[in-house]
C-alpha cells in the first residue's frame, strides 16, 4: 500500500520562523469600538459552546484541555474586553465566525481537532500581524487547510484580502496546472517570476505549449527570468524529443551530457535507466536550490513510467516462466536502480501497464536489492542517495512484511538510527492533517513489525522521547499524540491487535429494512468487459435470479436473506459514468440503501468509484490497489467500514471467488469472521499463481495503521 506523495513547495515559499503564542497584550493595540448587543453575545456564546462541546467530546489529554481552556476562556474574553475591531467589524463577530467554521470543518473531517490549538495561535498571529509583512512568514509555514479556514474567517476584511493572495499562491505551488488560468490576475503581478518558475518545474509541458504558441505574456516572462530551470526548459521547447529530454534539462544546460549521449542510452534500457536514476539522485542531493527543485514531482512520475515500461510490466507478463527468463531484465541493475523500481511500485496502475509488481516479483527485486546493498552497506547507500523516497520505500516493504528482512541485513543500532531519521522528518514538514495521518498509519505498521528487536526499540523510544520534549513540538498536539502513540506501540505490541469493528463484520450492519444491497462499478475497457463477464458467470442460478435492465444487471437472491447485487455494464452506448448513475438512481428510487460497494477496475478508475460511494457503505471491496491513501478516503465516509484491497493487481481469479464467499455468507445471514474466511481461502487457491496473487490481498482486520489512527488520533 502506498502512501500518498508529500506535497513539496518550492524553497521560496517555505518559511523558517517557528510559530509562538503571541501575548494578548500585543493584540490590544488594535482599534476599539462599542461592545455588541446582548443578542449577538448569545450568538457568540452558542457558537463557542457548540465548538467547545465538540472539542471536549473528541479529544482528551491535559495539554489539549489546557489549550482549549486558555483560548476559549482567557484569550477570547480578553479580546472582547479590549473592544477591538478589524475592518470595522467587532472582534466578537469574527470570533463567532471562527467558532462556526472550525466546528463545521471538524464535523466534515477537513481538520483534526488536535490541530485546533495551533489554528487558534495562527488566528491570534493574524490579528497582530496582518498590517505588516510578517503575516507572509506565517502563511509560508502552515498548511493549506488552515489557510483556507482563516481566509473564510477573515473573508471580506483586510486580513482576508491579504490571505486570499497568499492562498492563491500556495494553491498554485501545490498544483502548478492552476497557474495558466490565474497568472494574469492583478494580485499576482508581483509574483510572476516565481510562478513561471513553479510552472517550469511542475507542469513544463504547459510552459512549452505557451511558448510555442508565441504567447507574449510567457515569452516576455521567460526572457526576463534568470532562473536556471526556466532556461533549461525553454531552450528545449522546439525539440521534438522534449518529453524525454526535459528530465536531463539541467545536465544539458551544464554540458555534462549531450542529446547524442541520451540517444545512445535509449538503445539500452538498463543504461538509460541508470543515467536517469543517477540524475534523480544528483538533483536531489544538489546544494543548488534550483537544481534541487528541478522537476521534483514529474521525476517521481517519470520513474514510475520508466520502471514500468522497462522492467515491471516485463517481469509481470512473464510470471509463468522460469526465474532466469522472467527476471533477466533486472539482472544488470545496480542497487540504486533496484531501489527505485521498488519505490515505483506504489500499487497503482499507469496507462500502458501496471506499476504494481506481483508479490513474487517484488520479493525477487527486493532480495536482489539486499544482495547488492551488502557491498556498500545500507546506511552508506541511503546517505549517498540522500534518503530519496525513503518514506515510500519503507511503506512499500512494510506492506509486504519485509521490514524484518531489512532489519536482518542492517545492524540493529544502525536500523534504529534509520528509523529515527525517518520519524524525525514527520515534524520537519508542514504537512496537512491527512499527510500526518497517512504517515502515522505507515509508521505504526513499521514499528509494530520491529518491536521484537529490543535494541531497535530502545533507540527509537529514546529518540521519540527526545522529539516530544523539544520546545518547538509542545504546541503541535497532533505530532505529540502521534509520537506518543508510536511510543506505546514499542512499549505494548499487542495494543492494536484487535478492533471489534473490523475483526468480525456483523451481517446486521449491512441490512436496511430487511434488505442487503451491493453496488458494483465496472469500467469501459477490455479489463472491465472481461471482469464483468466473469463476475456475471460466477452467480449460480440456484441462488440468484438475474435481470437485464439495459445499462446494468441485477442479481436477486432466491434463497436465504434478501440481497440484491447491482452491476453496471461496461462499454454501453451511454458510457460507464452514466450507466453507474442510472443504476444508483434506480436503487434510490426503490428506497434501497447501498451497504456494500465493489470497485472492479484499474486503480486509475478508483477515484471515480469512491466519488459514488457514501457513508452507508459498511463493506467496501477494492478490486485493485487499496493503499492507505485510498483507504483513508473511504474511512472519511465511514470510519467503521470494512475494506478489502490488494497490494498487487486485482484479478478475477481472486475477486470473484472472494466476493462469492462473502455474498454467500451474507445471504445465509452469517457474520463474517475475516480471519476464518482468509484461512479457508488460502487453502482453496491451489495454483502457485493464485496463491501469489492472494497474498497481496489485505483483509479488513489487518490494517494496523487504521487501528492506530482511530485510537491515537481519534479518527
PDB file of C-alpha atoms in Angstrom, residues 249-385:
ATOM      1  CA  UNK A 249      17.464  19.586 -18.815  1.00  0.00           C
ATOM      2  CA  UNK A 250      19.855  20.676 -16.073  1.00  0.00           C
ATOM      3  CA  UNK A 251      22.567  18.279 -17.232  1.00  0.00           C
ATOM      4  CA  UNK A 252      22.174  19.554 -20.806  1.00  0.00           C
ATOM      5  CA  UNK A 253      22.358  23.134 -19.569  1.00  0.00           C
ATOM      6  CA  UNK A 254      25.555  22.323 -17.644  1.00  0.00           C
ATOM      7  CA  UNK A 255      27.009  20.461 -20.674  1.00  0.00           C
ATOM      8  CA  UNK A 256      27.506  17.330 -18.583  1.00  0.00           C
ATOM      9  CA  UNK A 257      25.506  15.305 -21.124  1.00  0.00           C
ATOM     10  CA  UNK A 258      24.571  15.752 -24.772  1.00  0.00           C
ATOM     11  CA  UNK A 259      21.486  14.860 -26.806  1.00  0.00           C
ATOM     12  CA  UNK A 260      23.622  12.325 -28.657  1.00  0.00           C
ATOM     13  CA  UNK A 261      24.503  10.689 -25.329  1.00  0.00           C
ATOM     14  CA  UNK A 262      20.814  10.391 -24.490  1.00  0.00           C
ATOM     15  CA  UNK A 263      20.050   8.929 -27.939  1.00  0.00           C
ATOM     16  CA  UNK A 264      22.717   6.277 -27.376  1.00  0.00           C
ATOM     17  CA  UNK A 265      21.441   5.478 -23.896  1.00  0.00           C
ATOM     18  CA  UNK A 266      17.911   4.928 -25.171  1.00  0.00           C
ATOM     19  CA  UNK A 267      19.158   1.925 -27.149  1.00  0.00           C
ATOM     20  CA  UNK A 268      19.984   0.096 -23.911  1.00  0.00           C
ATOM     21  CA  UNK A 269      17.157   0.279 -21.339  1.00  0.00           C
ATOM     22  CA  UNK A 270      19.385  -0.603 -18.374  1.00  0.00           C
ATOM     23  CA  UNK A 271      21.903   2.062 -19.400  1.00  0.00           C
ATOM     24  CA  UNK A 272      19.270   4.724 -19.871  1.00  0.00           C
ATOM     25  CA  UNK A 273      17.598   3.895 -16.555  1.00  0.00           C
ATOM     26  CA  UNK A 274      20.987   4.031 -14.826  1.00  0.00           C
ATOM     27  CA  UNK A 275      21.614   7.508 -16.236  1.00  0.00           C
ATOM     28  CA  UNK A 276      18.104   8.651 -15.323  1.00  0.00           C
ATOM     29  CA  UNK A 277      18.277   7.387 -11.723  1.00  0.00           C
ATOM     30  CA  UNK A 278      21.759   8.832 -11.289  1.00  0.00           C
ATOM     31  CA  UNK A 279      20.445  12.222 -12.419  1.00  0.00           C
ATOM     32  CA  UNK A 280      17.494  11.979  -9.973  1.00  0.00           C
ATOM     33  CA  UNK A 281      19.879  11.494  -7.058  1.00  0.00           C
ATOM     34  CA  UNK A 282      22.258  14.195  -8.278  1.00  0.00           C
ATOM     35  CA  UNK A 283      19.432  16.741  -8.425  1.00  0.00           C
ATOM     36  CA  UNK A 284      18.050  15.583  -5.072  1.00  0.00           C
ATOM     37  CA  UNK A 285      21.436  15.991  -3.367  1.00  0.00           C
ATOM     38  CA  UNK A 286      22.404  19.231  -5.103  1.00  0.00           C
ATOM     39  CA  UNK A 287      23.238  22.175  -2.844  1.00  0.00           C
ATOM     40  CA  UNK A 288      21.940  24.456  -5.578  1.00  0.00           C
ATOM     41  CA  UNK A 289      18.325  25.098  -4.644  1.00  0.00           C
ATOM     42  CA  UNK A 290      17.159  25.460  -8.237  1.00  0.00           C
ATOM     43  CA  UNK A 291      18.657  22.116  -9.187  1.00  0.00           C
ATOM     44  CA  UNK A 292      17.183  20.570  -6.058  1.00  0.00           C
ATOM     45  CA  UNK A 293      13.686  21.726  -7.102  1.00  0.00           C
ATOM     46  CA  UNK A 294      14.050  20.851 -10.784  1.00  0.00           C
ATOM     47  CA  UNK A 295      11.067  18.758 -11.966  1.00  0.00           C
ATOM     48  CA  UNK A 296      10.816  17.244  -8.488  1.00  0.00           C
ATOM     49  CA  UNK A 297       7.291  15.847  -8.870  1.00  0.00           C
ATOM     50  CA  UNK A 298       7.472  14.987 -12.615  1.00  0.00           C
ATOM     51  CA  UNK A 299      10.655  12.983 -11.922  1.00  0.00           C
ATOM     52  CA  UNK A 300       8.760  10.760  -9.478  1.00  0.00           C
ATOM     53  CA  UNK A 301       6.078  10.079 -12.075  1.00  0.00           C
ATOM     54  CA  UNK A 302       8.668   9.507 -14.798  1.00  0.00           C
ATOM     55  CA  UNK A 303      10.425   6.961 -12.612  1.00  0.00           C
ATOM     56  CA  UNK A 304       7.137   5.094 -12.323  1.00  0.00           C
ATOM     57  CA  UNK A 305       6.649   5.194 -16.081  1.00  0.00           C
ATOM     58  CA  UNK A 306      10.198   4.068 -16.910  1.00  0.00           C
ATOM     59  CA  UNK A 307      10.294   1.351 -14.253  1.00  0.00           C
ATOM     60  CA  UNK A 308       7.010   0.026 -15.586  1.00  0.00           C
ATOM     61  CA  UNK A 309       7.945   0.260 -19.264  1.00  0.00           C
ATOM     62  CA  UNK A 310      11.408  -1.269 -18.951  1.00  0.00           C
ATOM     63  CA  UNK A 311      11.052  -3.747 -16.098  1.00  0.00           C
ATOM     64  CA  UNK A 312       7.817  -4.160 -14.120  1.00  0.00           C
ATOM     65  CA  UNK A 313       5.475  -4.970 -16.995  1.00  0.00           C
ATOM     66  CA  UNK A 314       8.021  -7.364 -18.460  1.00  0.00           C
ATOM     67  CA  UNK A 315       8.573  -9.448 -15.337  1.00  0.00           C
ATOM     68  CA  UNK A 316       4.859  -9.416 -14.512  1.00  0.00           C
ATOM     69  CA  UNK A 317       3.947 -10.629 -18.008  1.00  0.00           C
ATOM     70  CA  UNK A 318       6.491 -13.451 -17.710  1.00  0.00           C
ATOM     71  CA  UNK A 319       5.205 -14.670 -14.343  1.00  0.00           C
ATOM     72  CA  UNK A 320       4.651 -18.222 -15.610  1.00  0.00           C
ATOM     73  CA  UNK A 321       8.204 -18.640 -16.966  1.00  0.00           C
ATOM     74  CA  UNK A 322      11.320 -19.768 -15.031  1.00  0.00           C
ATOM     75  CA  UNK A 323      13.079 -17.104 -12.961  1.00  0.00           C
ATOM     76  CA  UNK A 324      16.187 -16.976 -15.179  1.00  0.00           C
ATOM     77  CA  UNK A 325      13.956 -15.826 -18.059  1.00  0.00           C
ATOM     78  CA  UNK A 326      11.406 -13.827 -16.100  1.00  0.00           C
ATOM     79  CA  UNK A 327      13.911 -11.615 -14.257  1.00  0.00           C
ATOM     80  CA  UNK A 328      16.574 -11.313 -16.958  1.00  0.00           C
ATOM     81  CA  UNK A 329      15.786  -7.613 -17.497  1.00  0.00           C
ATOM     82  CA  UNK A 330      16.755  -6.653 -13.935  1.00  0.00           C
ATOM     83  CA  UNK A 331      19.927  -8.757 -13.692  1.00  0.00           C
ATOM     84  CA  UNK A 332      22.352  -5.981 -14.751  1.00  0.00           C
ATOM     85  CA  UNK A 333      20.800  -3.344 -12.481  1.00  0.00           C
ATOM     86  CA  UNK A 334      22.700  -1.822  -9.563  1.00  0.00           C
ATOM     87  CA  UNK A 335      21.303  -1.248  -6.081  1.00  0.00           C
ATOM     88  CA  UNK A 336      20.044   2.262  -6.930  1.00  0.00           C
ATOM     89  CA  UNK A 337      18.007   1.121  -9.939  1.00  0.00           C
ATOM     90  CA  UNK A 338      16.510  -1.790  -7.975  1.00  0.00           C
ATOM     91  CA  UNK A 339      15.698   0.569  -5.111  1.00  0.00           C
ATOM     92  CA  UNK A 340      13.870   2.965  -7.422  1.00  0.00           C
ATOM     93  CA  UNK A 341      11.918   0.116  -9.013  1.00  0.00           C
ATOM     94  CA  UNK A 342      10.750  -0.842  -5.517  1.00  0.00           C
ATOM     95  CA  UNK A 343       9.898   2.806  -4.863  1.00  0.00           C
ATOM     96  CA  UNK A 344       7.990   2.982  -8.164  1.00  0.00           C
ATOM     97  CA  UNK A 345       5.818   0.081  -7.016  1.00  0.00           C
ATOM     98  CA  UNK A 346       3.110   2.226  -5.445  1.00  0.00           C
ATOM     99  CA  UNK A 347       0.370  -0.271  -6.117  1.00  0.00           C
ATOM    100  CA  UNK A 348      -1.318   1.826  -8.784  1.00  0.00           C
ATOM    101  CA  UNK A 349      -1.709   1.378 -12.488  1.00  0.00           C
ATOM    102  CA  UNK A 350      -0.368   3.619 -15.224  1.00  0.00           C
ATOM    103  CA  UNK A 351      -1.582   3.813 -18.785  1.00  0.00           C
ATOM    104  CA  UNK A 352       0.101   1.048 -20.711  1.00  0.00           C
ATOM    105  CA  UNK A 353       0.625  -1.331 -17.823  1.00  0.00           C
ATOM    106  CA  UNK A 354       0.930  -1.813 -14.125  1.00  0.00           C
ATOM    107  CA  UNK A 355       3.348  -0.090 -11.807  1.00  0.00           C
ATOM    108  CA  UNK A 356       2.459  -2.690  -9.214  1.00  0.00           C
ATOM    109  CA  UNK A 357       4.826  -5.638  -9.038  1.00  0.00           C
ATOM    110  CA  UNK A 358       3.282  -9.026  -8.416  1.00  0.00           C
ATOM    111  CA  UNK A 359       4.181 -10.273  -4.962  1.00  0.00           C
ATOM    112  CA  UNK A 360       6.745 -12.770  -6.236  1.00  0.00           C
ATOM    113  CA  UNK A 361       8.230 -10.072  -8.484  1.00  0.00           C
ATOM    114  CA  UNK A 362       8.503  -7.594  -5.621  1.00  0.00           C
ATOM    115  CA  UNK A 363      10.138 -10.198  -3.394  1.00  0.00           C
ATOM    116  CA  UNK A 364      12.694 -11.087  -6.080  1.00  0.00           C
ATOM    117  CA  UNK A 365      13.627  -7.444  -6.765  1.00  0.00           C
ATOM    118  CA  UNK A 366      13.830  -6.741  -3.045  1.00  0.00           C
ATOM    119  CA  UNK A 367      16.107  -9.726  -2.432  1.00  0.00           C
ATOM    120  CA  UNK A 368      18.351  -8.681  -5.337  1.00  0.00           C
ATOM    121  CA  UNK A 369      18.494  -5.183  -3.893  1.00  0.00           C
ATOM    122  CA  UNK A 370      19.530  -6.551  -0.482  1.00  0.00           C
ATOM    123  CA  UNK A 371      22.255  -8.672  -2.077  1.00  0.00           C
ATOM    124  CA  UNK A 372      23.755  -5.735  -3.963  1.00  0.00           C
ATOM    125  CA  UNK A 373      23.383  -3.479  -0.941  1.00  0.00           C
ATOM    126  CA  UNK A 374      25.709  -5.594   1.189  1.00  0.00           C
ATOM    127  CA  UNK A 375      28.855  -4.438  -0.589  1.00  0.00           C
ATOM    128  CA  UNK A 376      28.246  -0.778   0.226  1.00  0.00           C
ATOM    129  CA  UNK A 377      26.147  -1.093   3.360  1.00  0.00           C
ATOM    130  CA  UNK A 378      22.576   0.132   3.830  1.00  0.00           C
ATOM    131  CA  UNK A 379      23.383   3.238   5.839  1.00  0.00           C
ATOM    132  CA  UNK A 380      26.081   4.427   3.416  1.00  0.00           C
ATOM    133  CA  UNK A 381      23.788   3.732   0.483  1.00  0.00           C
ATOM    134  CA  UNK A 382      20.916   5.718   1.991  1.00  0.00           C
ATOM    135  CA  UNK A 383      23.257   8.561   2.943  1.00  0.00           C
ATOM    136  CA  UNK A 384      24.609   8.575  -0.612  1.00  0.00           C
ATOM    137  CA  UNK A 385      21.155   8.917  -2.154  1.00  0.00           C
TER     138      UNK A 385
END
